[in-house]
């Protein structure tokens, strides 16, 4: 039996208001179960926009978006989708806002209605799994850039997503943190897409690297 793709975009176009032409122009894209994809493309070509379309943060002008075979058409659909797709923002400061690391990692779970005791337990477990147990009680805004990036990833993984979208995760990472991130990602058994300019990082983390040009994604 062939599995339905996790994510499928069919002829999706998007134009920012005021722009003269679409930034995404009839884009077609498929992500399968457990697939690890890289996405490369010049600055401003629309990579982040593409992730925001998938998350339902921007609404396409035309085209269709499917998640697990169902077309995502309204806010309710995207609300459910966002519980299963984790987006790692380009800037960790957009992701972290609680006073301590543990509170930040538990936040999403509490928001999903998980009880406080259970949320704390899952948060501790997730930080431990990522080798970040020693950061638990740290003040979030005092962390280094690399630590913030890993804690951001923990906040997402704690919610046990089916898919991860990572937007330029290696920016400003030192070589130790970068190596740690590679190890974490390659050991994940969920599907992910990584936007990056770092071809070596993509070679180590992705089965296939796609290119975005002129509003489309190609192999
Ligand atoms: N809110 C916005 N309004 C208008 N234009 C935008 C907005 N956000 C991004 N853009 C423009 O759309 C283009 C694509 O942006 P983006 O998807 O962030 O590119 P990338 O992630 O590939 O660098 C850029 O030229 C950017 O300036
Ligand atoms: Mg971007």
Tab-separated table of C-alpha atoms and ligand atoms in Angstrom:
chain	number	residue	atom	x	y	z
A	1	UNK	CA	0.000	0.000	0.000
A	2	UNK	CA	1.394	3.373	-0.944
A	3	UNK	CA	1.315	5.944	1.835
A	4	UNK	CA	-0.362	9.286	1.228
A	5	UNK	CA	2.190	12.097	1.336
A	6	UNK	CA	2.380	14.007	4.614
A	7	UNK	CA	2.460	17.366	2.846
A	8	UNK	CA	1.502	18.108	-0.732
A	9	UNK	CA	1.322	21.486	-2.444
A	10	UNK	CA	-0.357	21.654	-5.809
A	11	UNK	CA	0.120	24.741	-7.988
A	12	UNK	CA	0.291	27.044	-4.970
A	13	UNK	CA	0.877	30.722	-5.735
A	14	UNK	CA	1.379	33.612	-3.366
A	15	UNK	CA	1.882	37.335	-3.959
A	16	UNK	CA	2.692	39.831	-1.181
A	17	UNK	CA	0.384	42.811	-1.288
A	18	UNK	CA	2.015	45.587	-3.258
A	19	UNK	CA	4.352	43.188	-5.092
A	20	UNK	CA	4.219	43.170	-8.891
A	21	UNK	CA	4.687	39.415	-9.298
A	22	UNK	CA	4.095	36.266	-7.228
A	23	UNK	CA	6.897	35.151	-4.888
A	24	UNK	CA	5.573	31.571	-5.124
A	25	UNK	CA	4.416	30.758	-8.637
A	26	UNK	CA	2.437	27.503	-9.008
A	27	UNK	CA	4.722	25.651	-6.658
A	28	UNK	CA	4.451	21.856	-6.464
A	29	UNK	CA	5.994	19.984	-3.561
A	30	UNK	CA	5.610	16.657	-1.796
A	31	UNK	CA	6.976	15.452	1.518
A	32	UNK	CA	6.623	11.792	2.407
A	33	UNK	CA	6.640	9.997	5.747
A	34	UNK	CA	10.164	9.963	7.292
A	35	UNK	CA	11.611	11.923	4.357
A	36	UNK	CA	14.498	14.285	5.161
A	37	UNK	CA	14.734	17.109	2.611
A	38	UNK	CA	17.024	20.094	2.236
A	39	UNK	CA	15.935	23.317	0.532
A	40	UNK	CA	18.395	25.805	-0.854
A	41	UNK	CA	17.810	29.093	-2.687
A	42	UNK	CA	19.074	32.654	-2.879
A	43	UNK	CA	18.162	35.303	-0.303
A	44	UNK	CA	14.643	36.584	-0.764
A	45	UNK	CA	13.585	33.851	-3.191
A	46	UNK	CA	10.609	32.840	-1.008
A	47	UNK	CA	11.826	29.976	1.206
A	48	UNK	CA	10.466	31.357	4.480
A	49	UNK	CA	7.247	32.350	2.693
A	50	UNK	CA	6.911	28.728	1.554
A	51	UNK	CA	7.131	27.490	5.185
A	52	UNK	CA	4.609	30.130	6.301
A	53	UNK	CA	2.188	28.965	3.584
A	54	UNK	CA	2.483	25.357	4.811
A	55	UNK	CA	1.765	26.460	8.387
A	56	UNK	CA	-1.249	28.482	7.275
A	57	UNK	CA	0.311	31.750	8.452
A	58	UNK	CA	-0.161	33.087	4.914
A	59	UNK	CA	-3.051	32.260	2.620
A	60	UNK	CA	-2.257	31.242	-0.987
A	61	UNK	CA	-3.781	33.232	-3.873
A	62	UNK	CA	-4.495	29.917	-5.587
A	63	UNK	CA	-3.611	26.230	-5.504
A	64	UNK	CA	-4.171	23.470	-2.969
A	65	UNK	CA	-2.389	22.284	0.144
A	66	UNK	CA	-2.912	18.788	1.511
A	67	UNK	CA	-1.840	17.401	4.882
A	68	UNK	CA	-2.051	13.629	5.198
A	69	UNK	CA	-4.357	13.566	2.169
A	70	UNK	CA	-6.804	16.194	3.434
A	71	UNK	CA	-7.080	19.575	1.802
A	72	UNK	CA	-6.380	22.398	4.259
A	73	UNK	CA	-9.003	25.025	3.563
A	74	UNK	CA	-9.893	26.892	6.726
A	75	UNK	CA	-8.550	28.129	10.053
A	76	UNK	CA	-9.785	25.020	11.863
A	77	UNK	CA	-7.843	22.742	9.492
A	78	UNK	CA	-4.659	24.753	9.982
A	79	UNK	CA	-5.095	24.807	13.746
A	80	UNK	CA	-4.949	21.007	13.738
A	81	UNK	CA	-2.096	21.007	11.236
A	82	UNK	CA	-0.042	23.291	13.491
A	83	UNK	CA	-0.345	20.739	16.289
A	84	UNK	CA	1.425	18.221	14.071
A	85	UNK	CA	3.939	20.336	12.168
A	86	UNK	CA	6.651	22.099	14.151
A	87	UNK	CA	8.238	25.214	12.634
A	88	UNK	CA	11.673	26.204	13.906
A	89	UNK	CA	11.843	29.934	13.231
A	90	UNK	CA	14.893	31.513	11.650
A	91	UNK	CA	15.268	33.661	14.793
A	92	UNK	CA	15.132	31.747	18.111
A	93	UNK	CA	13.932	34.906	19.876
A	94	UNK	CA	10.654	34.531	17.948
A	95	UNK	CA	10.216	31.106	19.539
A	96	UNK	CA	11.273	31.586	23.167
A	97	UNK	CA	9.448	33.872	25.556
A	98	UNK	CA	9.107	32.150	28.949
A	99	UNK	CA	11.369	33.087	31.883
A	100	UNK	CA	13.106	29.712	32.167
A	101	UNK	CA	14.035	26.980	29.714
A	102	UNK	CA	11.821	24.382	31.383
A	103	UNK	CA	8.803	26.699	31.241
A	104	UNK	CA	9.453	27.392	27.573
A	105	UNK	CA	9.621	23.693	26.700
A	106	UNK	CA	6.459	22.959	28.736
A	107	UNK	CA	4.549	25.943	27.298
A	108	UNK	CA	3.338	24.328	24.073
A	109	UNK	CA	2.161	21.235	25.937
A	110	UNK	CA	0.197	23.287	28.460
A	111	UNK	CA	-1.292	25.157	25.531
A	112	UNK	CA	-2.418	21.841	24.024
A	113	UNK	CA	-4.208	21.042	27.270
A	114	UNK	CA	-1.650	18.666	28.800
A	115	UNK	CA	-1.756	18.875	32.618
A	116	UNK	CA	1.074	20.716	34.422
A	117	UNK	CA	2.634	17.613	36.017
A	118	UNK	CA	2.682	15.703	32.742
A	119	UNK	CA	3.889	18.753	30.789
A	120	UNK	CA	6.802	19.201	33.193
A	121	UNK	CA	7.666	15.506	32.927
A	122	UNK	CA	7.656	15.549	29.095
A	123	UNK	CA	9.672	18.789	29.051
A	124	UNK	CA	12.334	17.299	31.325
A	125	UNK	CA	12.416	14.109	29.250
A	126	UNK	CA	12.757	16.051	25.966
A	127	UNK	CA	15.586	18.227	27.289
A	128	UNK	CA	17.304	15.070	28.569
A	129	UNK	CA	16.914	13.302	25.219
A	130	UNK	CA	18.574	16.260	23.492
A	131	UNK	CA	21.418	16.339	26.026
A	132	UNK	CA	20.172	19.690	27.365
A	133	UNK	CA	19.209	18.640	30.899
A	134	UNK	CA	21.697	21.091	32.425
A	135	UNK	CA	19.886	24.035	30.811
A	136	UNK	CA	16.541	23.274	32.505
A	137	UNK	CA	16.628	26.018	35.132
A	138	UNK	CA	18.508	28.593	33.063
A	139	UNK	CA	16.996	31.988	32.258
A	140	UNK	CA	16.016	31.731	28.587
A	141	UNK	CA	17.123	35.196	27.495
A	142	UNK	CA	20.592	34.632	28.992
A	143	UNK	CA	21.335	31.602	26.800
A	144	UNK	CA	23.856	31.772	23.964
A	145	UNK	CA	22.556	31.819	20.370
A	146	UNK	CA	23.373	28.136	19.883
A	147	UNK	CA	21.747	27.118	23.175
A	148	UNK	CA	18.627	29.101	22.215
A	149	UNK	CA	18.454	27.257	18.901
A	150	UNK	CA	18.637	23.849	20.609
A	151	UNK	CA	16.077	24.868	23.256
A	152	UNK	CA	13.777	26.101	20.449
A	153	UNK	CA	14.056	22.670	18.906
A	154	UNK	CA	13.205	21.121	22.286
A	155	UNK	CA	10.049	23.274	22.574
A	156	UNK	CA	8.916	21.829	19.238
A	157	UNK	CA	9.963	18.208	19.758
A	158	UNK	CA	8.228	18.129	23.158
A	159	UNK	CA	4.934	18.372	21.242
A	160	UNK	CA	5.843	15.215	19.286
A	161	UNK	CA	5.264	16.655	15.823
A	162	UNK	CA	4.869	14.487	12.720
A	163	UNK	CA	6.898	16.945	10.646
A	164	UNK	CA	9.604	19.511	11.356
A	165	UNK	CA	10.248	22.599	9.250
A	166	UNK	CA	13.614	24.158	10.076
A	167	UNK	CA	14.336	27.657	8.756
A	168	UNK	CA	18.101	28.224	8.519
A	169	UNK	CA	18.895	26.347	11.743
A	170	UNK	CA	22.692	26.625	11.516
A	171	UNK	CA	22.973	30.427	11.347
A	172	UNK	CA	25.442	31.577	14.010
A	173	UNK	CA	26.032	28.083	15.430
A	174	UNK	CA	29.516	27.163	16.629
A	175	UNK	CA	30.962	23.885	15.319
A	176	UNK	CA	30.137	21.937	18.507
A	177	UNK	CA	26.476	22.980	18.510
A	178	UNK	CA	26.272	22.421	14.764
A	179	UNK	CA	27.593	18.862	15.180
A	180	UNK	CA	25.130	18.291	17.999
A	181	UNK	CA	22.246	19.507	15.839
A	182	UNK	CA	23.311	17.174	13.014
A	183	UNK	CA	23.327	14.235	15.429
A	184	UNK	CA	19.892	15.132	16.838
A	185	UNK	CA	18.324	15.540	13.381
A	186	UNK	CA	19.752	12.417	11.801
A	187	UNK	CA	18.486	10.348	14.726
A	188	UNK	CA	14.905	11.660	14.360
A	189	UNK	CA	12.473	9.250	12.753
A	190	UNK	CA	10.022	11.982	11.701
A	191	UNK	CA	10.004	13.810	8.372
A	192	UNK	CA	11.664	17.212	8.059
A	193	UNK	CA	12.542	19.975	5.626
A	194	UNK	CA	15.585	22.149	6.293
A	195	UNK	CA	16.136	25.524	4.655
A	196	UNK	CA	19.842	26.270	4.649
A	197	UNK	CA	22.669	27.855	2.673
A	198	UNK	CA	25.054	25.396	4.342
A	199	UNK	CA	25.487	22.645	1.741
A	200	UNK	CA	27.720	20.537	3.996
A	201	UNK	CA	25.063	20.608	6.720
A	202	UNK	CA	22.395	19.584	4.194
A	203	UNK	CA	24.596	16.793	2.855
A	204	UNK	CA	24.837	15.389	6.387
A	205	UNK	CA	21.169	15.774	7.326
A	206	UNK	CA	19.138	15.378	4.124
A	207	UNK	CA	18.429	12.532	1.737
A	208	UNK	CA	17.744	14.981	-1.066
A	209	UNK	CA	18.358	18.698	-1.601
A	210	UNK	CA	15.785	20.736	-3.526
A	211	UNK	CA	16.346	24.169	-5.036
A	212	UNK	CA	13.954	27.106	-5.017
A	213	UNK	CA	14.147	29.424	-8.032
A	214	UNK	CA	11.622	31.711	-9.671
A	215	UNK	CA	8.904	30.782	-7.227
A	216	UNK	CA	9.180	27.023	-7.700
A	217	UNK	CA	10.904	24.063	-6.094
A	218	UNK	CA	12.908	21.692	-8.274
A	219	UNK	CA	15.169	18.714	-7.670
B	1	LIG	N1	5.378	40.760	4.834
B	1	LIG	C1	5.958	41.003	3.650
B	1	LIG	N2	5.467	41.943	2.823
B	1	LIG	C2	6.022	42.180	1.617
B	1	LIG	N3	7.088	41.509	1.144
B	1	LIG	C3	7.626	40.551	1.924
B	1	LIG	C4	7.090	40.251	3.215
B	1	LIG	N4	7.825	39.255	3.757
B	1	LIG	C5	8.769	38.958	2.851
B	1	LIG	N5	8.652	39.733	1.752
B	1	LIG	C6	9.494	39.673	0.563
B	1	LIG	O1	9.266	38.463	-0.125
B	1	LIG	C7	10.497	37.938	-0.608
B	1	LIG	C8	10.706	36.536	-0.084
B	1	LIG	O2	10.935	36.565	1.308
B	1	LIG	P1	11.322	35.274	2.110
B	1	LIG	O3	10.301	34.222	1.884
B	1	LIG	O4	11.553	35.692	3.514
B	1	LIG	O5	12.685	34.836	1.392
B	1	LIG	P2	13.837	33.842	1.846
B	1	LIG	O6	13.394	33.142	3.103
B	1	LIG	O7	14.024	32.908	0.677
B	1	LIG	O8	15.076	34.662	2.052
B	1	LIG	C9	11.572	38.922	-0.204
B	1	LIG	O9	11.842	39.776	-1.290
B	1	LIG	C10	10.945	39.680	0.936
B	1	LIG	O10	11.446	40.977	1.009
B	2	LIG	MG1	14.145	33.114	5.015
